[in-house]
CSV table of C-alpha atoms in Angstrom, one decimal:
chain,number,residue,atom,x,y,z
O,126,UNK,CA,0.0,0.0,0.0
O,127,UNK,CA,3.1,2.2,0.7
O,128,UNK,CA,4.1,1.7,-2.9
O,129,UNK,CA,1.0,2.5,-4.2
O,130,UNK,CA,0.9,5.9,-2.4
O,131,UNK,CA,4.3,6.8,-3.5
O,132,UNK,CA,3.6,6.0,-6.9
O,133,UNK,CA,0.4,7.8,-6.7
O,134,UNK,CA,2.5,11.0,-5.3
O,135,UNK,CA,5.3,10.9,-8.3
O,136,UNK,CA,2.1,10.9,-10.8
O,137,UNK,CA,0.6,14.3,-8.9
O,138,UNK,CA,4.1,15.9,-8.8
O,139,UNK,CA,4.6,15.1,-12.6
O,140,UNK,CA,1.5,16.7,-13.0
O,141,UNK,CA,-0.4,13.7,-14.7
O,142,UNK,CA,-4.2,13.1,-14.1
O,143,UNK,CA,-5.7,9.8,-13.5
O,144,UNK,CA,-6.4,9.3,-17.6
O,145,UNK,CA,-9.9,7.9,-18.6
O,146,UNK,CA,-9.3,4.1,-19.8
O,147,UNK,CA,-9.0,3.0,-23.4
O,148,UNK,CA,-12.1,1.8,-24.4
O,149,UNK,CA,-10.9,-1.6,-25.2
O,150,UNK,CA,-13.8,-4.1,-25.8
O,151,UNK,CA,-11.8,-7.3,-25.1
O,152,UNK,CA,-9.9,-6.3,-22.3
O,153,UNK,CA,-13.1,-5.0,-20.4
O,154,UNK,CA,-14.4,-8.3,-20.9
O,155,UNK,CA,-11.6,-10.1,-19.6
O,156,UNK,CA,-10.6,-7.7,-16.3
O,157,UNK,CA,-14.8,-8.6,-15.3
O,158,UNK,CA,-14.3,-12.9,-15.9
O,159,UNK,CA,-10.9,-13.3,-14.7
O,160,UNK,CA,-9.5,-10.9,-12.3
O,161,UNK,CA,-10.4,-10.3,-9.0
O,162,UNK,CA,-11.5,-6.9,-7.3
O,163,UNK,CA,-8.0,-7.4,-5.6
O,164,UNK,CA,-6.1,-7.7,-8.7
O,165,UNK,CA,-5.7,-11.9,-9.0
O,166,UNK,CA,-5.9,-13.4,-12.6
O,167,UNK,CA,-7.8,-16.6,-11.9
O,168,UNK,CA,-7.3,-19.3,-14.4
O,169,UNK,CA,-10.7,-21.7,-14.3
O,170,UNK,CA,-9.8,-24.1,-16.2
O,171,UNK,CA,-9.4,-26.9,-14.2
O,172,UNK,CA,-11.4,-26.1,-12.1
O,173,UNK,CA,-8.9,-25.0,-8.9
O,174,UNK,CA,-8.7,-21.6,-9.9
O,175,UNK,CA,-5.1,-20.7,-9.6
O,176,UNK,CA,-3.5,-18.4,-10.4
O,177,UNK,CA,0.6,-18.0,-12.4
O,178,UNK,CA,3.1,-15.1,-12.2
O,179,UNK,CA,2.4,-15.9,-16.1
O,180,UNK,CA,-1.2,-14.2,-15.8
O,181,UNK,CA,-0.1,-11.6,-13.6
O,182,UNK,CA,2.2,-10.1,-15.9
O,183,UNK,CA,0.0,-10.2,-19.1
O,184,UNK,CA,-2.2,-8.5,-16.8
O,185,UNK,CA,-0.3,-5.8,-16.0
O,186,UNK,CA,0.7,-5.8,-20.0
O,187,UNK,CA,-3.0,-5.4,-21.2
O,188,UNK,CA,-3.7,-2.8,-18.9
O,189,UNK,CA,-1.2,-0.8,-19.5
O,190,UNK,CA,-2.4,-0.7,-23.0
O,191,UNK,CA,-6.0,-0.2,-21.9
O,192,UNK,CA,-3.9,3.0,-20.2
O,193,UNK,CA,-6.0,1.3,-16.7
O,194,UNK,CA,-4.0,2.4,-14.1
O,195,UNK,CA,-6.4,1.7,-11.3
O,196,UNK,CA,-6.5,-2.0,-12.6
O,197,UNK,CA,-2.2,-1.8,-13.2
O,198,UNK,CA,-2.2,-1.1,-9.5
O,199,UNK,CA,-4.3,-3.6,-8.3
O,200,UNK,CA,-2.7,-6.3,-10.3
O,201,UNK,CA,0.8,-5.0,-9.5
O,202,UNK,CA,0.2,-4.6,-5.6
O,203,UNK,CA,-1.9,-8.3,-5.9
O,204,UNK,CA,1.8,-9.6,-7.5
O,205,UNK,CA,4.0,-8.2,-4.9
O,206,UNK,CA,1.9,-9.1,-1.8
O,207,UNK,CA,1.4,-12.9,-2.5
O,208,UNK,CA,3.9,-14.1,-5.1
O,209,UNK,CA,7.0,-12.3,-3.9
O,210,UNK,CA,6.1,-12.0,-0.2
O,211,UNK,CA,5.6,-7.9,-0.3
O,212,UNK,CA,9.0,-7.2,-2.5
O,213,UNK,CA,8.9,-7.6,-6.2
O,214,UNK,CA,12.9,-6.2,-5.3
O,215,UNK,CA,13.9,-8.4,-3.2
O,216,UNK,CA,12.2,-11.7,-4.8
O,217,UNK,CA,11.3,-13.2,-8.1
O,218,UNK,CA,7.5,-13.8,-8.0
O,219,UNK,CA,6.7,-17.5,-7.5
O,220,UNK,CA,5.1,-19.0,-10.5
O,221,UNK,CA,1.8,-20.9,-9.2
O,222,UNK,CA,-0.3,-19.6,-6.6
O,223,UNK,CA,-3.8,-21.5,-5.3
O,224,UNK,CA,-5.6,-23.6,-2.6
O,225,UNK,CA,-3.4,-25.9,-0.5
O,226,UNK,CA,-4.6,-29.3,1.0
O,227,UNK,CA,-5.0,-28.1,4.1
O,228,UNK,CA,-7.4,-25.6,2.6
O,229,UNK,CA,-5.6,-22.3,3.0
O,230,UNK,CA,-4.3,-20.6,-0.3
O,231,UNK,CA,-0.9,-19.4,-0.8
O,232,UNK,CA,2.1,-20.0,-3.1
O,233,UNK,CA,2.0,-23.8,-4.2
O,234,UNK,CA,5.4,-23.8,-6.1
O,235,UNK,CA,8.1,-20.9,-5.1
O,236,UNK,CA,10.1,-21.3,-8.4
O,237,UNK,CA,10.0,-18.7,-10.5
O,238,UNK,CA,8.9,-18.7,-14.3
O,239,UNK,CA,11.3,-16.1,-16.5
O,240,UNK,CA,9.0,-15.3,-19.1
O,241,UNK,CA,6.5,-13.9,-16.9
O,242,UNK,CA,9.3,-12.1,-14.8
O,243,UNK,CA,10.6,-10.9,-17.9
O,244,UNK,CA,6.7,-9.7,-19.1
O,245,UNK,CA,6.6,-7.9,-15.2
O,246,UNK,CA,9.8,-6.2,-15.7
O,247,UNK,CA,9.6,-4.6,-19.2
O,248,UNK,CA,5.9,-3.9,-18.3
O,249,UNK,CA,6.8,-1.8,-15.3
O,250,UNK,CA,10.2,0.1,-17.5
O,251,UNK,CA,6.9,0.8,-19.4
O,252,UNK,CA,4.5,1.8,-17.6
O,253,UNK,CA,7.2,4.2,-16.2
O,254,UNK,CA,7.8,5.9,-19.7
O,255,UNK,CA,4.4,6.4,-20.8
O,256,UNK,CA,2.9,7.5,-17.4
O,257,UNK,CA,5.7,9.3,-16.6
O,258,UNK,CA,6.0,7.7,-12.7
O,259,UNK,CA,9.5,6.8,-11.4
O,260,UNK,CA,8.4,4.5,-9.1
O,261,UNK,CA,7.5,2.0,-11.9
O,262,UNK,CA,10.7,2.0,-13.4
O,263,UNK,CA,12.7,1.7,-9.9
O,264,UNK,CA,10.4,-1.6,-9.0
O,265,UNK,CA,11.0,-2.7,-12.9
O,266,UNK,CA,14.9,-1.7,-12.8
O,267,UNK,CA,15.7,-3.3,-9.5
O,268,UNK,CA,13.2,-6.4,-10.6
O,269,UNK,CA,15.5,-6.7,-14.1
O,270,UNK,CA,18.7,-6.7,-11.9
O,271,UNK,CA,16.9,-9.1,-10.3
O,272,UNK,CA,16.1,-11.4,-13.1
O,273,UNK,CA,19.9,-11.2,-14.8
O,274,UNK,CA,21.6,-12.7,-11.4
O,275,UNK,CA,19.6,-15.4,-10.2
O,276,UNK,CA,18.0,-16.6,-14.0
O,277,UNK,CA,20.3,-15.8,-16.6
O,278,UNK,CA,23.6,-18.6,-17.4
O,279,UNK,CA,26.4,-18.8,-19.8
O,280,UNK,CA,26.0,-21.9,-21.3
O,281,UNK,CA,29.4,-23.2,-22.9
O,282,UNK,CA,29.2,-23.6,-26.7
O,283,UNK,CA,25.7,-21.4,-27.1
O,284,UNK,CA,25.8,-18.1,-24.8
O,285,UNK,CA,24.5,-15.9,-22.4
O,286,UNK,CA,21.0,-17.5,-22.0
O,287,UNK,CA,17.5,-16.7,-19.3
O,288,UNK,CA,16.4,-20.1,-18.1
O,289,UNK,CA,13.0,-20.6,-17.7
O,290,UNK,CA,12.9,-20.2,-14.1
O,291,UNK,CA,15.8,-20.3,-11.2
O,292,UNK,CA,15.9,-23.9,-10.6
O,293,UNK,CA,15.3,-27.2,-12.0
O,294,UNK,CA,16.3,-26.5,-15.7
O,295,UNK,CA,19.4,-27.6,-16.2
O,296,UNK,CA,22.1,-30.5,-15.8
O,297,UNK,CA,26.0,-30.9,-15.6
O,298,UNK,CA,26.0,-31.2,-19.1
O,299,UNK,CA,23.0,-30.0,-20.4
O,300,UNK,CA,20.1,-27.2,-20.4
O,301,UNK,CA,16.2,-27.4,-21.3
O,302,UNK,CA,15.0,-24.3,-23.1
O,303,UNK,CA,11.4,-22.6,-23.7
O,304,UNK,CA,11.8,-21.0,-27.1
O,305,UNK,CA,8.4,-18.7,-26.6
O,306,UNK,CA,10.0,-17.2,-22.7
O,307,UNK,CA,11.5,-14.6,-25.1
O,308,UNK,CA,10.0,-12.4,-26.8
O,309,UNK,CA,12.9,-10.3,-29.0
O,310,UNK,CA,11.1,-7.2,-29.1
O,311,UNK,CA,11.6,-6.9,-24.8
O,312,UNK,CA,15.3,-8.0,-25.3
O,313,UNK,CA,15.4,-5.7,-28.0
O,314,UNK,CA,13.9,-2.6,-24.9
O,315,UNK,CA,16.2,-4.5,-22.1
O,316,UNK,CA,19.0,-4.1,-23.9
O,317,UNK,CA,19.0,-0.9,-23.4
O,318,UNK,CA,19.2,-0.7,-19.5
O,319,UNK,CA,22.1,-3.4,-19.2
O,320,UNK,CA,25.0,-5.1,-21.9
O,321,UNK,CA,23.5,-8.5,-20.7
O,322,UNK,CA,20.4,-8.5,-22.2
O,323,UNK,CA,21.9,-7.4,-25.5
O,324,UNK,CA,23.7,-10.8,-25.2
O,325,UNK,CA,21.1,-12.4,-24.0
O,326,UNK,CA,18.9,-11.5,-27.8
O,327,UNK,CA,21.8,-12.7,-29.4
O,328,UNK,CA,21.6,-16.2,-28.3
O,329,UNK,CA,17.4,-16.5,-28.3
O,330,UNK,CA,18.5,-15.8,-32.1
O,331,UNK,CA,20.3,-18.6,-32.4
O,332,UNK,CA,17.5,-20.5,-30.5
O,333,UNK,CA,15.3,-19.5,-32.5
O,334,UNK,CA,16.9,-20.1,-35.9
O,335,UNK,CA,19.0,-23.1,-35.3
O,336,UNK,CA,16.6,-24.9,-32.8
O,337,UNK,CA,14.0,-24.9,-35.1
O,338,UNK,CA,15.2,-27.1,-38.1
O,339,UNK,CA,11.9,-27.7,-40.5
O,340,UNK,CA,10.6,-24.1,-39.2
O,341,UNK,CA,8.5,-24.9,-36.6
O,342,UNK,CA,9.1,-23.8,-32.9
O,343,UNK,CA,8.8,-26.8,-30.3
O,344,UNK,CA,7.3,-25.9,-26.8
O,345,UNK,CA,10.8,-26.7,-25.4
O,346,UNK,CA,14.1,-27.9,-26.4
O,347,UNK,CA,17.1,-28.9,-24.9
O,348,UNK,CA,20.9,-27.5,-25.5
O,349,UNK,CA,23.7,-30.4,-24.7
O,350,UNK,CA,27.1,-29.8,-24.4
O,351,UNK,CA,29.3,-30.7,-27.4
O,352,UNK,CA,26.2,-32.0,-29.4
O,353,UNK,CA,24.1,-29.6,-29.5
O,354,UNK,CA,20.5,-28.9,-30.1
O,355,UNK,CA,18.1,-31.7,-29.0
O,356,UNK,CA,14.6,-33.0,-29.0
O,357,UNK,CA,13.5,-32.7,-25.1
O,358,UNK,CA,12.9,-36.0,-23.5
O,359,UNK,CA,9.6,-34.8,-21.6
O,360,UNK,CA,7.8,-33.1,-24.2
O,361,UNK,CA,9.5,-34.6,-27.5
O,362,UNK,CA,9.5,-32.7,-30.9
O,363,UNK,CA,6.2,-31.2,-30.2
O,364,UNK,CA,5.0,-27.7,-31.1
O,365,UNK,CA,1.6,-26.6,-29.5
O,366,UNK,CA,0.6,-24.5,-26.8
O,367,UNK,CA,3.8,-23.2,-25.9
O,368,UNK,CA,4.8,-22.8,-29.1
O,369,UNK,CA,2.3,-20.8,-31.0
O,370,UNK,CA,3.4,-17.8,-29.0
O,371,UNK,CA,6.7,-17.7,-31.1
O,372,UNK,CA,4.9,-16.9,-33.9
O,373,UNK,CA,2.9,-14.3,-32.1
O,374,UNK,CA,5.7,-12.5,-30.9
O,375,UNK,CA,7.7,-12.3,-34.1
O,376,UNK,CA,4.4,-11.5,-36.1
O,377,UNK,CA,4.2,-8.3,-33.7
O,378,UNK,CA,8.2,-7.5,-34.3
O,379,UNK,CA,8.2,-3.6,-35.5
O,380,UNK,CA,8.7,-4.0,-39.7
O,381,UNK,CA,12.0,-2.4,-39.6
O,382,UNK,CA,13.2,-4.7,-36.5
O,383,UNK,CA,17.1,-6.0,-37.0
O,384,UNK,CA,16.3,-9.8,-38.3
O,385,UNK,CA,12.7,-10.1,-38.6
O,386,UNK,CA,12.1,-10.7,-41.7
O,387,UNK,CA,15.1,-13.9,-41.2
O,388,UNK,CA,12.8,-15.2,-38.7
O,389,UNK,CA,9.7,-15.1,-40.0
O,390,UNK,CA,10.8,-16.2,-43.2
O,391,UNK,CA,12.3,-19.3,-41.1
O,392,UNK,CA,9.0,-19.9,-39.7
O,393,UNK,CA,6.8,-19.9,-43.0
O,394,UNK,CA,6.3,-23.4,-42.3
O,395,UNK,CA,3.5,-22.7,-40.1
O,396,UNK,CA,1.5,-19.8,-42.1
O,397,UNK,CA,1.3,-22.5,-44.8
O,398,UNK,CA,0.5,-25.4,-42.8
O,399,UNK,CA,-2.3,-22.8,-41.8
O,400,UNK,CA,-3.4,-21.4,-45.3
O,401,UNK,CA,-3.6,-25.3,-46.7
O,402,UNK,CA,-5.6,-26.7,-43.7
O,403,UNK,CA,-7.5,-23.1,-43.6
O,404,UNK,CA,-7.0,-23.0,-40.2
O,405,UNK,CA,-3.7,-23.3,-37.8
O,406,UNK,CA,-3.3,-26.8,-36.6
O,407,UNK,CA,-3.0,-27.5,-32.5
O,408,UNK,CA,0.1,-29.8,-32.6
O,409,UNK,CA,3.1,-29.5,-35.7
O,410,UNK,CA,5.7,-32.3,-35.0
O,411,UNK,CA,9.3,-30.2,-35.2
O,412,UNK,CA,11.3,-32.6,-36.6
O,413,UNK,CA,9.1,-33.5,-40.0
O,414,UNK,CA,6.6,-30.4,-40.0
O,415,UNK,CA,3.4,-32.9,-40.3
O,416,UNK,CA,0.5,-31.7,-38.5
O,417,UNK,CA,-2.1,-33.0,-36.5
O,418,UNK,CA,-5.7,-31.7,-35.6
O,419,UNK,CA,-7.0,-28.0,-35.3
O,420,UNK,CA,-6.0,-25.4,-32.8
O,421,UNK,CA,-8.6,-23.0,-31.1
O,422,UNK,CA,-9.3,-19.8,-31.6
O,423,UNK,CA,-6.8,-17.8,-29.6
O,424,UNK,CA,-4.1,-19.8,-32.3
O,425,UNK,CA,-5.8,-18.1,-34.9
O,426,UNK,CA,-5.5,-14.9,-33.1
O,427,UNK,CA,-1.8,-15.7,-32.1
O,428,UNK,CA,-1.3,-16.4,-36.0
O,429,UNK,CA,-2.9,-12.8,-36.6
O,430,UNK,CA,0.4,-10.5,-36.5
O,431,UNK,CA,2.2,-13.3,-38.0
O,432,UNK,CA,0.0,-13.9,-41.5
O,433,UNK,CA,-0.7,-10.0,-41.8
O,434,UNK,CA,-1.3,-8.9,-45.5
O,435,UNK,CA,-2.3,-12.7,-46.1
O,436,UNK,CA,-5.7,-13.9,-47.3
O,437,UNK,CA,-5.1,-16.6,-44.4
O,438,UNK,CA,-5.1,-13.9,-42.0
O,439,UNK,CA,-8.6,-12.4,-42.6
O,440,UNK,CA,-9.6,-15.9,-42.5
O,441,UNK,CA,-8.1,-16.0,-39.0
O,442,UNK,CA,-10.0,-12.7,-38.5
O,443,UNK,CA,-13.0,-13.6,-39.1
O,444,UNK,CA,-12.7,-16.9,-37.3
O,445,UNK,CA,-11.5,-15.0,-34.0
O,446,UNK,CA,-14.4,-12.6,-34.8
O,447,UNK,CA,-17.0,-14.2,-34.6
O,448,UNK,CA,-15.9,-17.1,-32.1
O,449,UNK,CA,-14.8,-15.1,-29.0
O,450,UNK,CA,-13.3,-17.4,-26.3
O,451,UNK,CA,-16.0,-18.0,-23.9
O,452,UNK,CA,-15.7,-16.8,-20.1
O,453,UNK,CA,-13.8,-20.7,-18.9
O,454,UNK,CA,-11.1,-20.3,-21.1
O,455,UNK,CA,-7.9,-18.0,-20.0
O,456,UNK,CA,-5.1,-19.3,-22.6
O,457,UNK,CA,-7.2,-18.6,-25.4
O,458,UNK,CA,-8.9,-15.4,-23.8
O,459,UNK,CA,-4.8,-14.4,-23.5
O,460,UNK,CA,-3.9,-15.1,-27.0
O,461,UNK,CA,-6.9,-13.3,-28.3
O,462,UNK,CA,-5.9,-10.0,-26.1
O,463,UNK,CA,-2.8,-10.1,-27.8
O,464,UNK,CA,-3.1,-11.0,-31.3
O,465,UNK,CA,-6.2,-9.4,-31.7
O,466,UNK,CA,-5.6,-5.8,-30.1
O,467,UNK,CA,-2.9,-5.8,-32.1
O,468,UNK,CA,-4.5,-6.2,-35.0
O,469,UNK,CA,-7.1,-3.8,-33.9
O,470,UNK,CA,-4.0,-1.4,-33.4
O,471,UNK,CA,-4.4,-0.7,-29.7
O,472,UNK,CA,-0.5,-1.6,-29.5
O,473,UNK,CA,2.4,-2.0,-31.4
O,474,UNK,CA,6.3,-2.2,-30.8
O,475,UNK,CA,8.8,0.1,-32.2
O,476,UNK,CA,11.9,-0.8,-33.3
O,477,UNK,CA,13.8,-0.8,-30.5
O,478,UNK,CA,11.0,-2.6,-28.5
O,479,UNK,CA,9.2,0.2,-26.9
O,480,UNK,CA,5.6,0.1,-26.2
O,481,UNK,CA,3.2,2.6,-28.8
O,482,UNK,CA,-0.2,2.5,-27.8
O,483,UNK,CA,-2.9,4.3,-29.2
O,484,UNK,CA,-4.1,6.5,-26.3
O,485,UNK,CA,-0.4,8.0,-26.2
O,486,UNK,CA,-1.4,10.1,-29.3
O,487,UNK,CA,-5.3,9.9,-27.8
O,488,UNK,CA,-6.2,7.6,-31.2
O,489,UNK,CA,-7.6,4.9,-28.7
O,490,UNK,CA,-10.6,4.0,-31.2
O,491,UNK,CA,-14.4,2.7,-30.5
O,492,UNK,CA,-13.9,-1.1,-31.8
O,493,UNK,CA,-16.5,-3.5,-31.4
C-alpha cells in the first residue's frame, strides 16, 4: 500500500491526471471474468482456480495498453503481496499460486517462471515511460537486476542465456530451453538498460533459428554440451501451446526490427500449414513439420500479426471474430488480447522494443 501511495504521489508531482481508460472491448471483458477486485488473474480451467506469475504479468501488459492504471495497481500490488512476499525487489515472484490441501491458499510452487518475470519487468520500464512515474521503473529496474543474477547462465558452446525459471532447468552437461519465454522485441527494450540483455537477444536468435530445423518452434528444447541442439525428453519434438506464442511475438516485431524478416521467413512453415488446412493446426511435430488436428481460436488470433497482408489472416480474422473465447477459457482469452488488439492497433512495438499505444497520441478507437 506504501508503494502504491508513493507511486500515486510521483504521478501528482509530474503533473499527470488519473487518464480515462482506453475503451478496449476485449480487455473490459476479460478484467470482469478473470480478475479479481483485488487484482488476481484466476485461471478456471481446471477447475482450482489458480492463479501463475504468467497471468499476472499479461495483466499488467494489457492494462497498461488499456492506459487502466487503477487495474495496473491492483494487479501490481496483488503480484508483490502474495507471489514475492511484499518485495517484487527483493524476490522473483513465484510462478503458481492457489488452494493448499489443508485448505488455505498461498504459493503452491516458489520457483520462479522467466518469461512472466521478464513480461513484469519490461511492463513496469513501461509503464514508467508512458505514465511518466518513477516509481514503476525503480520496482522494474531493480526487478531486471533481479532477473539477470539469479535466472540468466552462460552456457558453454551457445551463450549468455535466461532459463525458464531459477531452478530445475538444467544439468552438468545440459540445459532445457522454452523457445516462446523470449519475446525479441523486450530484449530488443532490455538491452538498453544493461549489456547482458543485449547478449542475451543474441543467443534467443540462435534458438530461434537453429533450434527450429523444419521451421517450426517446439514448446521446449534442450541445448547439450558438445552435441548440441536436442529433441527434449519430456515433451518430444512437439509444437503446441507453448509454441504458438513464437509466432505471435515475431508477427508483432516492428517491420524495420534488425532480423525479422530472417525469422519469419524461417518460420513460414507454419503460415502455410495454416493457409492449406485453412485453419492453424494444435500440434506441428518439429522434426518432419506434419500436422495434427486443429487449434482454437486464440491460435488463430496468435497467427494474426504473423500472417498480416495474407488472405489466411482475414480468415483468421473472421474466425476469432466471430468465435470469442467463452468466459472458462484464459489461454485462449490471452492469445486473443494479444493477437487481436494488435491487430485492432491498440498496441504496437517500435523498433527498439518500446511500447506505442494508441491512447499515447489519444487515437484509442471505439472497436467493437
Amino acid at each position: 500500500m506504501k508503494r502504491l501511495v508513493m507511486m500515486f504521489c510521483c504521478c501528482l508531482i509530474a503533473g499527470q491526471a488519473w487518464a480515462d481508460t482506453c475503451h478496449w472491448p476485449q480487455w473490459q471483458r476479460f478484467s470482469q471474468q478473470y480478475i479479481s477486485r483485488e487484482g488476481r488473474v484466476i485461471d478456471p480451467t481446471d477447475g482450482n482456480n489458480i492463479t501463475t506469475s504468467e497471468g499476472q504479468s499479461y495483466g499488467l501488459f494489457f492494462a497498461l495498453v488499456a492506459n487502466d492504471r487503477n487495474r495496473f495497481d491492483q494487479l501490481l500490488n496483488w503480484t508483490e503481496n502474495n507471489l514475492a512476499a511484499g518485495d517484487l525487489t527483493a524476490r522473483l515472484p513465484g510462478w503458481l499460486w492457489g488452494k493448499k490441501p489443508d485448505g488455505s491458499w498461498g504459493i503452491l510452487d516458489t520457483n520462479s517462471a522467466s518469461d512472466s518475470d521478464l513480461w513484469i519487468a519490461y511492463t513496469l520500464l513501461e509503464a514508467g515511460r508512458l505514465w511518466r512515474s518513477r516509481g514503476y521503473q525503480v520496482i522494474g529496474t531493480l526487478l531486471l537486476q533481479r532477473i539477470a543474477r539469479e535466472e540468466v547462465v552462460m552456457i558453454p558452446g551457445l551463450g549468455t542465456m535466461l532459463m525458464p525459471g531459477k531452478i530445475g532447468f538444467s544439468e552438468s552437461d545440459s540445459w532445457r530451453l522454452n523457445p516462446s519465454y523470449q519475446p525479441p522485441q523486450l530484449l530488443s527494450r532490455l538491452a538498453q538498460t544493461e549489456k547482458v540483455w543485449g547478449e542475451v537477444a543474441q543467443t534467443n536468435r540462435k534458438l530461434l533459428l537453429e533450434g527450429a530445423p523444419a521451421g517450426v518452434a517446439a514448446d521446449w528444447v534442450v541445448w547439450q554440451k558438445e552435441k548440441g541442439w536436442q529433441t527434449d525428453s519430456k515433451t518430444g519434438a512437439t509444437g503446441d501451446y507453448d509454441a504458438i506464442r513464437v509466432y505471435l511475438w515475431l508477427g508483432m516485431l516492428a517491420e524495420d526490427a534488425p532480423g525479422k524478416s530472417e525469422l519469419v521467413a524461417h518460420y513460414q512453415t507454419m503460415a502455410k500449414l495454416t493457409k492449406d488446412a485453412g485453419l492453424p493446426p494444435e500440434t506441428v511435430d518439429t522434426q518432419t513439420g506434419k500436422a495434427t488436428g486443429t487449434g482454437p481460436v486464440g491460435f488463430s488470433a496468435a497467427l494474426l500479426p504473423f500472417l498480416a497482408g495474407s488472405p489466411a489472416q482475414a480468415v483468421q480474422r473472421e474466425r476469432v471474430i466471430n468465435n470469442p473465447p467463452g468466459s472458462d477459457a484464459y489461454y485462449n482469452n490471452v492469445l486473443t488480447l494479444f493477437g487481436l488488439g494488435w491487430d485492432q492497433q491498440y498496441y504496437r512495438f517500435n523498433q527498439q522494443g518500446e511500447l506505442q499505444v494508441s491512447w499515447e497520441k489519444d487515437t484509442c478507437k471505439n472497436i467493437h
